[in-house]
Each structure stands twice: as structure tokens, then as C-alpha cells.
XYZ file of C-alpha atoms in Angstrom:
575
model
C 40.642 16.873 44.924
C 43.723 18.768 43.310
C 44.141 20.405 40.109
C 47.476 21.012 38.656
C 48.374 23.600 35.887
C 51.755 21.629 34.596
C 53.194 20.613 37.634
C 51.893 23.061 40.005
C 48.694 22.185 42.280
C 45.962 24.371 42.752
C 44.762 24.670 46.372
C 42.653 21.218 47.473
C 39.027 21.204 47.374
C 37.551 18.881 50.187
C 34.756 16.712 48.538
C 33.321 13.570 47.959
C 32.092 13.855 44.493
C 33.495 11.567 41.535
C 34.744 13.496 38.483
C 32.848 12.696 35.175
C 34.666 15.454 33.172
C 37.126 17.732 32.605
C 36.766 20.639 29.788
C 37.249 24.214 29.517
C 38.863 24.786 32.430
C 35.845 23.590 34.564
C 35.453 20.055 36.401
C 31.923 18.430 36.532
C 31.622 15.617 39.366
C 28.484 13.686 40.472
C 27.907 12.449 44.062
C 27.540 9.229 43.702
C 26.555 8.115 47.248
C 23.339 10.754 46.791
C 22.416 9.230 43.353
C 22.589 5.619 45.026
C 20.297 6.284 47.948
C 17.577 7.783 45.333
C 18.787 6.212 41.995
C 15.111 6.627 40.044
C 14.558 10.122 41.014
C 17.910 11.898 41.652
C 18.125 15.335 42.361
C 19.921 18.520 40.623
C 22.279 18.622 43.191
C 23.515 15.489 42.837
C 26.189 17.193 39.630
C 28.689 20.256 41.030
C 30.808 21.966 38.648
C 34.468 23.433 40.003
C 36.374 26.290 38.017
C 40.149 26.239 37.992
C 41.667 28.861 39.750
C 42.863 30.369 36.136
C 39.480 30.607 35.151
C 38.094 32.081 38.396
C 41.203 34.902 38.553
C 40.297 35.251 34.680
C 36.827 36.176 35.406
C 37.444 38.614 38.495
C 40.486 40.426 36.360
C 37.775 41.295 33.949
C 35.257 42.682 36.455
C 37.600 44.560 38.368
C 40.906 45.485 36.039
C 40.551 46.930 32.246
C 40.650 44.725 29.131
C 43.957 45.452 28.675
C 45.354 44.216 31.749
C 43.275 41.606 31.706
C 44.652 40.844 27.791
C 48.177 40.606 29.670
C 46.882 38.305 32.296
C 45.731 36.178 29.710
C 48.937 36.326 27.666
C 50.969 34.791 30.821
C 48.413 32.448 31.284
C 47.130 31.142 27.802
C 44.404 28.750 27.061
C 41.343 28.654 24.434
C 38.822 29.094 27.261
C 40.611 31.808 28.756
C 41.219 33.719 25.362
C 37.218 33.034 24.445
C 36.398 34.503 27.863
C 38.246 37.798 27.275
C 36.820 38.107 23.473
C 33.346 38.119 24.583
C 34.158 40.672 27.552
C 36.233 43.025 25.175
C 32.778 42.596 22.759
C 30.606 43.942 24.661
C 32.961 46.730 25.589
C 33.349 47.669 22.249
C 37.114 46.966 22.129
C 36.799 45.139 18.857
C 40.934 45.065 18.094
C 41.131 42.982 21.161
C 38.029 41.068 20.587
C 39.336 40.131 17.433
C 42.775 39.218 18.185
C 41.432 36.983 20.943
C 39.232 34.944 19.136
C 41.899 34.285 16.706
C 43.604 32.834 19.907
C 40.994 30.551 20.610
C 40.279 29.176 17.139
C 36.804 30.609 16.808
C 36.490 31.989 13.554
C 32.562 32.586 13.465
C 33.345 35.182 16.532
C 36.394 36.414 13.695
C 33.761 36.964 10.906
C 31.243 38.288 12.920
C 34.128 41.192 14.428
C 34.758 42.048 10.890
C 31.048 42.418 10.241
C 30.473 44.685 13.646
C 33.353 47.025 12.889
C 31.531 47.907 9.274
C 28.524 48.946 10.818
C 28.566 52.968 10.761
C 27.096 53.540 14.454
C 28.106 52.585 17.712
C 24.661 52.014 18.206
C 24.084 49.695 15.829
C 27.500 48.065 17.010
C 25.962 47.359 20.839
C 22.574 45.899 19.425
C 24.447 43.427 17.019
C 26.632 42.298 20.182
C 23.507 42.093 22.243
C 22.033 40.155 19.701
C 25.118 37.811 19.334
C 24.798 37.320 23.086
C 21.133 35.912 22.480
C 19.880 39.253 24.089
C 17.394 40.375 21.426
C 15.016 42.304 23.692
C 18.406 44.666 24.675
C 19.194 44.576 21.161
C 15.563 45.667 19.882
C 15.574 48.490 22.691
C 18.643 49.611 21.252
C 17.281 49.791 17.523
C 13.948 51.134 19.219
C 16.028 54.126 20.859
C 17.303 55.260 17.594
C 14.110 55.033 15.806
C 14.738 52.123 13.464
C 12.117 49.900 13.625
C 13.112 48.530 10.650
C 16.434 46.932 11.604
C 14.719 45.418 14.843
C 12.168 43.719 11.963
C 15.429 42.347 10.169
C 16.664 41.498 13.542
C 13.891 39.339 14.418
C 13.533 37.970 11.251
C 16.915 36.728 11.024
C 16.231 34.711 13.862
C 12.895 33.664 13.310
C 11.250 35.211 15.715
C 8.024 36.099 13.754
C 5.661 36.725 16.554
C 7.978 39.955 17.519
C 7.970 40.909 13.756
C 4.302 41.054 13.403
C 4.153 42.901 16.611
C 6.843 45.273 15.293
C 4.973 45.625 11.751
C 1.737 46.341 13.097
C 3.215 49.239 15.154
C 5.144 50.584 11.776
C 2.181 50.244 9.635
C 4.492 47.973 7.503
C 3.646 47.417 3.922
C 0.990 44.475 3.022
C 3.838 42.355 1.143
C 5.646 42.428 4.660
C 2.162 41.178 6.497
C 1.787 38.774 3.990
C 5.440 37.273 4.242
C 5.040 37.732 8.139
C 1.543 35.572 8.541
C 2.932 32.756 5.845
C 6.208 32.417 7.982
C 3.775 31.960 11.022
C 1.937 29.535 9.114
C 5.207 27.431 8.473
C 5.936 28.053 12.297
C 3.192 26.379 13.117
C 2.936 23.514 10.353
C 6.589 22.546 11.125
C 5.695 21.914 14.554
C 2.527 20.003 13.620
C -0.071 22.699 14.908
C -2.480 22.606 11.754
C -5.253 24.103 13.116
C -3.408 27.535 14.167
C -1.261 27.501 10.977
C -4.360 27.333 8.962
C -5.535 30.502 10.575
C -2.223 32.058 9.127
C -2.413 30.624 5.806
C -5.524 32.172 5.267
C -4.417 35.396 6.020
C -1.423 34.902 3.209
C -3.672 33.552 0.828
C -0.881 30.977 0.817
C -3.370 28.027 -1.280
C -0.891 25.403 -1.804
C -0.037 25.141 1.965
C -3.556 25.805 3.213
C -4.977 22.926 0.887
C -2.041 20.742 2.468
C -3.150 21.965 6.175
C -6.884 21.098 5.444
C -6.047 17.640 4.119
C -3.973 16.921 7.266
C -6.756 18.110 9.475
C -9.134 16.221 7.536
C -11.351 19.535 6.885
C -12.179 18.067 3.235
C -15.513 20.391 3.391
C -12.908 23.854 3.550
C -10.599 21.879 1.263
C -13.767 21.426 -0.860
C -14.779 25.336 -0.811
C -10.551 25.899 -1.817
C -11.773 24.755 -5.250
C -14.271 27.479 -5.782
C -11.707 30.221 -4.700
C -9.061 29.233 -7.230
C -9.106 30.428 -10.788
C -9.783 28.088 -13.731
C -6.635 25.553 -14.955
C -4.937 26.531 -11.810
C -1.980 23.668 -11.716
C -2.943 23.830 -7.688
C -6.678 21.945 -8.553
C -4.968 18.581 -9.589
C -3.019 18.472 -6.392
C -6.352 19.343 -4.442
C -8.016 16.427 -6.552
C -5.517 14.111 -5.837
C -6.061 14.465 -2.140
C -9.577 14.130 -2.331
C -9.333 11.340 -4.391
C -7.199 9.401 -1.849
C -10.132 9.672 0.647
C -12.774 8.497 -1.582
C -14.071 11.773 -2.754
C -15.178 11.165 -6.123
C -17.384 13.917 -7.163
C -15.362 16.479 -5.390
C -12.554 15.105 -6.904
C -13.834 15.241 -10.391
C -15.147 18.859 -9.902
C -11.318 19.829 -8.946
C -9.647 18.026 -12.220
C -12.369 19.465 -14.418
C -11.783 22.898 -13.437
C -8.317 22.406 -13.458
C -8.904 21.127 -17.415
C -7.728 18.028 -16.435
C -10.403 15.741 -18.206
C -8.270 12.609 -17.872
C -7.326 13.231 -14.588
C -11.150 13.375 -13.634
C -11.641 9.742 -15.768
C -8.832 8.516 -14.228
C -9.770 9.269 -10.563
C -13.470 7.682 -11.389
C -11.509 4.315 -12.924
C -9.381 4.204 -9.637
C -12.598 4.599 -7.275
C -14.543 2.202 -9.529
C -16.933 4.600 -10.336
C -17.506 2.828 -13.675
C -20.629 4.748 -14.757
C -19.299 8.135 -13.595
C -16.533 7.516 -15.851
C -18.593 6.774 -18.667
C -20.385 9.579 -18.740
C -17.725 12.194 -18.359
C -16.029 10.259 -21.615
C -19.251 10.668 -23.618
C -19.854 14.318 -22.046
C -16.125 15.426 -22.833
C -16.010 13.232 -26.418
C -13.013 10.852 -24.668
C -13.648 8.021 -27.172
C -10.578 5.984 -25.782
C -12.436 5.012 -22.236
C -12.542 1.375 -22.944
C -8.706 1.614 -23.824
C -8.373 3.610 -20.638
C -10.001 0.690 -18.562
C -8.103 -1.814 -20.918
C -4.585 -1.045 -19.595
C -5.542 -0.392 -16.410
C -6.446 -3.641 -16.035
C -3.609 -4.639 -17.506
C -1.696 -2.861 -15.182
C -3.513 -4.446 -12.203
C -2.772 -8.021 -13.746
C 0.977 -7.185 -13.696
C 0.678 -6.422 -9.681
C -1.441 -9.566 -9.279
C -4.788 -7.801 -8.653
C -6.575 -10.477 -10.875
C -9.954 -9.543 -9.161
C -10.071 -6.120 -9.814
C -8.453 -6.663 -13.431
C -11.609 -8.768 -14.228
C -13.907 -6.105 -13.311
C -11.862 -3.632 -15.248
C -11.939 -5.837 -18.448
C -15.793 -6.692 -17.922
C -16.450 -2.982 -17.802
C -13.950 -2.270 -20.728
C -16.363 -5.311 -22.738
C -12.927 -7.543 -23.127
C -14.832 -10.635 -21.877
C -12.081 -12.710 -23.516
C -9.647 -11.076 -21.454
C -11.363 -11.595 -18.208
C -12.355 -14.978 -19.266
C -8.854 -15.981 -19.544
C -8.033 -14.567 -16.060
C -10.964 -16.588 -14.225
C -9.908 -19.654 -15.932
C -6.338 -19.561 -14.790
C -8.068 -18.583 -11.205
C -10.285 -21.835 -11.284
C -6.946 -23.637 -12.194
C -5.325 -22.243 -9.472
C -8.193 -22.992 -7.156
C -8.161 -26.589 -8.247
C -4.706 -27.459 -8.507
C -2.876 -25.541 -5.819
C -5.565 -24.560 -2.974
C -7.103 -27.809 -3.610
C -10.334 -26.280 -3.285
C -12.954 -28.149 -6.429
C -15.698 -25.991 -5.426
C -14.418 -22.434 -5.741
C -12.634 -24.056 -8.934
C -15.819 -24.787 -10.389
C -17.357 -21.392 -9.938
C -14.542 -19.898 -11.729
C -14.824 -21.911 -14.607
C -18.427 -21.317 -14.802
C -17.604 -17.479 -14.688
C -15.348 -18.031 -17.137
C -17.857 -19.588 -19.456
C -20.467 -17.204 -18.689
C -18.170 -14.275 -19.970
C -17.144 -16.030 -23.292
C -20.992 -16.445 -23.720
C -21.614 -12.866 -23.402
C -18.778 -12.189 -25.570
C -20.727 -14.399 -28.460
C -23.815 -12.839 -27.706
C -22.467 -9.071 -28.265
C -20.829 -10.881 -31.208
C -23.583 -11.616 -32.779
C -26.016 -8.852 -31.904
C -23.550 -6.527 -33.351
C -25.178 -4.281 -35.986
C -22.518 -4.594 -38.686
C -21.941 -8.218 -38.231
C -25.671 -9.047 -38.597
C -25.446 -8.309 -42.029
C -22.270 -10.580 -42.209
C -22.789 -13.312 -40.073
C -19.938 -15.444 -41.359
C -17.612 -13.326 -40.127
C -19.295 -13.082 -36.642
C -19.019 -17.051 -36.953
C -15.258 -16.703 -37.934
C -14.655 -14.449 -35.053
C -16.071 -16.975 -32.485
C -14.502 -20.047 -34.074
C -10.777 -18.474 -33.975
C -11.530 -17.484 -30.674
C -12.240 -20.859 -29.423
C -9.500 -22.267 -31.219
C -6.416 -19.894 -30.601
C -7.159 -18.711 -26.987
C -8.001 -21.286 -24.753
C -10.009 -24.435 -24.416
C -13.680 -24.091 -23.322
C -13.789 -23.394 -20.169
C -17.258 -24.799 -19.013
C -15.255 -28.446 -19.785
C -13.387 -27.235 -16.609
C -16.380 -26.453 -14.745
C -17.886 -29.927 -15.756
C -14.620 -31.608 -14.346
C -14.910 -30.150 -10.909
C -18.569 -30.706 -11.186
C -18.547 -34.213 -11.457
C -15.601 -34.480 -8.971
C -17.510 -33.191 -6.139
C -20.835 -35.077 -7.689
C -18.842 -38.154 -7.489
C -17.673 -37.471 -3.675
C -21.153 -36.832 -2.892
C -22.209 -40.386 -4.528
C -19.626 -42.130 -2.328
C -20.684 -40.625 1.056
C -24.091 -41.268 0.036
C -23.151 -45.341 -0.908
C -24.119 -44.758 -4.473
C -21.137 -47.312 -5.328
C -21.700 -47.937 -8.798
C -22.772 -44.283 -9.513
C -19.952 -42.850 -8.201
C -17.612 -45.453 -10.032
C -19.071 -44.529 -13.203
C -18.797 -40.786 -12.795
C -14.824 -41.532 -11.483
C -14.275 -43.316 -14.705
C -15.737 -40.709 -16.539
C -13.220 -38.245 -14.966
C -10.440 -40.084 -15.801
C -11.654 -40.711 -19.225
C -12.403 -36.990 -20.288
C -11.040 -34.894 -17.519
C -8.026 -36.167 -16.264
C -6.095 -33.095 -17.154
C -7.991 -30.439 -14.975
C -7.913 -32.516 -11.577
C -4.670 -33.040 -9.418
C -3.670 -36.680 -10.061
C -3.407 -37.652 -6.910
C -6.614 -36.340 -5.902
C -8.315 -38.072 -8.684
C -6.695 -41.583 -8.237
C -7.171 -41.856 -4.671
C -10.653 -40.964 -5.252
C -10.885 -43.901 -8.217
C -8.822 -46.333 -5.741
C -11.420 -45.324 -2.659
C -14.353 -46.231 -5.075
C -12.722 -49.078 -6.466
C -12.259 -50.850 -3.106
C -15.820 -50.382 -1.592
C -17.671 -51.550 -5.022
C -15.146 -54.510 -4.922
C -13.482 -53.614 -8.489
C -10.161 -54.445 -7.757
C -9.383 -53.940 -11.040
C -10.082 -50.786 -11.168
C -8.331 -49.983 -7.336
C -5.219 -52.012 -8.677
C -4.542 -49.505 -11.663
C -5.330 -46.482 -9.615
C -2.644 -47.751 -7.133
C -0.239 -48.366 -10.097
C -1.025 -44.724 -10.998
C -0.442 -43.330 -7.718
C 2.904 -45.378 -6.869
C 4.309 -44.129 -9.957
C 3.729 -39.981 -9.689
C 7.200 -38.632 -9.852
C 6.084 -36.016 -7.019
C 5.073 -38.341 -4.167
C 8.241 -38.277 -1.575
C 9.670 -41.815 -0.583
C 7.505 -42.196 2.643
C 4.369 -41.570 0.756
C 5.212 -44.340 -1.930
C 5.940 -46.797 0.521
C 2.665 -46.027 2.212
C 0.428 -46.337 -0.816
C 2.985 -49.804 -1.575
C 2.132 -51.332 1.640
C -1.722 -50.552 1.509
C -1.492 -52.107 -1.671
C -0.237 -55.284 -0.549
C -2.938 -55.478 2.229
C -5.872 -55.062 0.173
C -4.498 -57.095 -2.497
C -2.746 -59.960 -0.851
C -6.092 -62.445 0.230
C -7.457 -62.811 -3.124
C -7.074 -62.179 -7.099
C -7.489 -58.773 -8.720
C -11.126 -59.027 -10.487
C -13.506 -56.509 -11.673
C -17.219 -55.905 -11.833
C -19.121 -55.740 -15.043
C -21.055 -52.274 -15.182
C -24.127 -51.916 -16.931
C -23.943 -51.453 -20.554
C -26.534 -49.465 -22.516
C -27.393 -49.692 -26.563
C -26.565 -46.579 -28.466
C -29.611 -45.133 -30.134
C -28.264 -44.484 -33.307
C -26.162 -48.203 -34.299
C -27.269 -49.980 -31.467
C -23.645 -51.151 -30.267
C -23.520 -51.650 -26.358
C -21.814 -48.684 -24.541
C -21.110 -48.146 -21.293
C -22.546 -44.823 -19.176
C -18.858 -43.244 -18.872
C -18.139 -43.034 -22.510
C -18.648 -39.677 -24.544
C -18.960 -41.343 -27.942
C -19.915 -44.561 -29.325
C -16.863 -46.609 -30.898
C -18.999 -47.798 -33.703
C -20.494 -44.870 -34.901
C -19.464 -41.926 -33.150
C -22.593 -40.796 -32.343
C -21.654 -37.959 -28.935
C -23.493 -38.715 -26.063
C -24.192 -36.155 -23.343
C -24.155 -36.906 -20.125
C -26.484 -36.056 -17.183
C -25.141 -33.115 -14.501
C -27.115 -34.613 -11.668
C -26.395 -38.406 -12.326
C -23.063 -38.297 -14.281
C -24.530 -40.735 -16.824
C -25.231 -40.323 -20.432
C -28.290 -39.229 -21.753
C -29.358 -41.803 -24.451
C -33.143 -42.047 -25.118
C -34.444 -40.783 -22.280
C -36.518 -37.211 -21.748
C -34.279 -34.344 -20.901
C -34.168 -30.767 -19.900
C -31.351 -28.385 -21.182
C -30.205 -25.483 -19.023
C -31.089 -22.168 -21.235
C -27.763 -20.276 -19.436
C -25.414 -23.054 -19.646
C -26.741 -25.663 -22.481
C -26.416 -28.589 -20.367
C -28.856 -31.322 -19.999
C -30.272 -33.548 -17.259
C -32.801 -36.377 -17.130
C -36.399 -34.819 -17.105
C -37.607 -36.803 -13.916
C -34.329 -35.528 -12.308
C -34.657 -31.800 -12.673
C -37.637 -31.408 -10.711
C -35.717 -31.816 -7.122
C -33.663 -28.778 -7.877
C -34.416 -25.069 -7.655
C -31.529 -24.068 -9.871
C -28.839 -25.711 -12.368
C -26.953 -28.244 -10.889
C -24.074 -26.847 -12.976
C -24.421 -22.864 -13.478
C -26.768 -22.444 -10.741
C -29.076 -20.293 -13.001
C -32.623 -20.178 -11.413
C -35.097 -22.724 -13.347
C -38.579 -20.436 -11.917
C -38.173 -18.769 -15.402
C -36.391 -21.317 -17.664
C -38.201 -24.619 -16.575
C -40.811 -24.603 -19.290
C -42.603 -27.576 -21.076
C -40.788 -26.823 -24.205
C -37.376 -27.444 -22.542
C -38.119 -31.129 -22.274
C -37.589 -33.236 -25.160
């Protein structure tokens, strides 16, 4: 291997290594044969560094002759690496002018600035100490400062380089001030916390009484007992108490968090923590104790925030706690609609509608039991009617829709065909807007086919085939199925049983909601799906829906709202 300076070659070096880098008059080469013989764990000797002759000669001249002669040699063979080598050697020998000029030649302006700073020092010992520190010989620099009895400068030196362990040793030797000792403890705490050694940082933060960083360290190591004890050490109304309260609240420690907020004078913050962690009783107790009258407004606003974030279940609980039953009823009705039409889960939809209706009933009961409204019943009635007419439809109707939809499917599986047909016709006449049309008319077509009422079956297929939401493939399938069903005979219906209206005697069907002659309203039985005309019936005390008397004894709960019958089934409920 030859190294050329301009066109002049240096003495050759016999080697089998491959050159990988040439910089600062040094050649780094790698023995690739050795690397390939053991590629997974190559040894450190596979890499070798060669120095050029000019670099070797300059080092030898600096060692053997004066700085002035070395300067002349570098001038004759200029290179930034040689100028840097000369600058460092001159600096060690306190030849500051030569070092200054050499740093300029190699373009090291940091070195230029350092030399200017060294020149301003008032003693040679200090200059030597700073130069040793510049070359990272901190122990030698400290010895020099100790030799001139300047431990304070040794402390400043160690502080500059962040060696706080040595600073602590020096401060204790010279009996430094408490203020300096606190600074050292604090810096040592930061040193360990930056390296995630929280246990060790806690020891120094305790000594420095840095409560802010101590609380963070306790939180990181999950020492919540110590974090709680820290609350007692802090003065009242300290700004750090709110931060500690937030930390404790983030891990669910409600009482400790409330303690921190209250000591910090943040009553609202304590109530917000109770709301966030679902500690409603404690939130109300705090509001009463500290005369925070707007607790219901706080709950209501937070519930609105949850609604905007899509967290409807938690919002419903908040509305109920805030006595905003109409708002929770709206959300429950929306959940019922989504469960029925989007999720295709009729049982869940029915439950949501029942819960919504029960919330409305609670609102009415509270309105009627209000002491001020008792004296003015017309005002209470007006409030109830305005709520029913302007806000949303009666959720009991949605519960009835999915109840009868489930009942019709159960009747079909039990092969009670006429009962199922009657229930499906009731759904079509009264509850069509609640059920997904495809599901409703598919069920109606199915029961029409099985009960031989092809007239009903044909109408259901017409509805299915004309739905805009169907794909072409689905529409073709419905059309082919209709052809298969109706190709062999005429589309005939069956005569359903008619009963007499108890008021005017006109004949009515079991699925009709009122008499077409006298407009008498009929109540459906929630067990059979048929109208209750002149039969004895039982009324649920919770949902106020009716069933035929001899049917209810088969059940332990109301078929619609599922209220227990053990305490409500008395003789006076039968009419």
C-alpha cells in the first residue's frame, strides 16, 4: 500500500487489509479475510489504522525538539491535522501565541476562543488547570486547584462538567453553604431521574426538599403512600397540591386526590375528580358541604361533553344523577333505534326503549311530587304534556314495537300461525316506522306463506321488491322466489276471526287499534298480541300495559318491562 503526498510516494506498507477510510492523515483498513472467517463475532484486531509519514514525523518532532522547530516543520508541510497537533502541543507547554495561531490555521474556532480565555487568567496554575480540563483530565485539573488551595475553583470546574458526585465530595470537604449543598442534591436527583433511576433520585430530592420533582418521582415508582404523605408536608394553597391531586386521580385514588385539592383550595377540582371517577355521592356531599349549588349543572355539562365524544352510556348515567331524565331518555331512545335498525338486535333495542320510557316516568313522578307544583297541578300537567309533545315520541311505543316483533318470531317458531299473522299485521299497521322494512316484510311474507294467506304474502313481496335499498341481485332473488310461490294457483287470502266492539258491537279484527265506527281504543295483550275487548285483564303497575288475566299467571315478570310480579300481582290489579 502506497501513500502519496502530491506526486511523491511514501514508503510502501505490505498489508492484505482493504482500505475503508482515509481522513486526517490516518488510513483505516479492514482484514476482510479475517472478517469472513468469523463474520458473526469478528475480533477487534480485524481493523487497523496506519498513520502517514508526515503525521508520524510531526509527532516525533514535537516530542524531540522545541515548539518553534515543530512550527517551522508544519509550515513546510501544512495540513489541518498537523496544525491541530501543533496547537495542542503548544497549549500543553503554555505557548499560547503559537497555539492561538495554529488553531486559526486548522479552522478550530472553539480552540481559538479557549486560548483567548486562558490568556485572561491571572496565574499560570489556573491556566494549567483549565488546559488539563480542556483535554478532559479533570483529576489533574482538580489536583492543581487543590495545590493552590482553591477548592472553590475545583467545585466550579466539576459543576461545569456535570460531575456532581465530585462536587458533593468537595462541598463536604470544605463545609460549603447549605444553599450550595441543596443545589448539589437537586442536581444529583436530576442526574438519576434523567437515567430513569427514580429510587435513587428520590433520596436526593428529599434532601434538597424539591417537592415538585419529588412528587413526580413518587408517581413514577408508584409510591402513592409517600405521595399522600407529601400532602401533609406542603403548606395550604400550594400550587403543587393541584398537580398531586391530578396524579392521584389518574390512578383512581379519589379520597386522597380530593384531600389534595381541598388543601390547595380547589373545591371545584375536588368535585370534578369525583365526577370523573363516578363518585357521585361524594361529589354531591362536597357540593353541599362547600355550598356549591351548581353540582347538577356540572354533571349536566360533563354529560354533554361525553355525548359530543360519543360516550353515550356514561353520559346517560350522568344525566340521571343530575336529574335530567328527559335527556337520558333521549339518548336511550337513540341507542334503541340504533340497536334495532343498525345492529339488527331487537332484544337490545326493546331494552333500551324500556329504559328510556322508565326515565320519562321518573321525570313525571318527580314533577308531580314537587312541593311547589303540588299547589299548582295545572302547571305540572302542562310541563308533562309539553315534554311529550315537543321532545320525542313516547318510548313505550318503541318498546311495544320490538316486543311484538320478538313475539311474532316466537309464535312462528311455535307454529302458532294465526297468532303470528295477527301480530305481524299489528306491526305493519302501527309500528312500521320502528322496524327495518326488509326484516318486517320478510317476516310478513314468511307467515303469509305458512298460514296460506297468499294475499298477505303477495303484498309483502311487492313491498320487498320495490325497496330502493335493495341491490339488483337481491331484487332478482325476491322476484324468482315470488314466481315459485305464486305460479301454481291464485293469490287468495284467509278470513281472520273478527270480534265485536264492546262499545258499539261493530266487528273488528284483533290487530286493529281502534273501532272504525265509534273510535273506541283497544289495548293489546302483551302476551298474545291480540286485543283485550271484554275479557278480564291485569295491568302492570310499572309500565301500565295490560294482559289477559288467565295468561299472566304463567309469568313471574311483566312480559314487556320485566318488572317483578311478586309484589304487584294482587286481586285489585284485575278488572
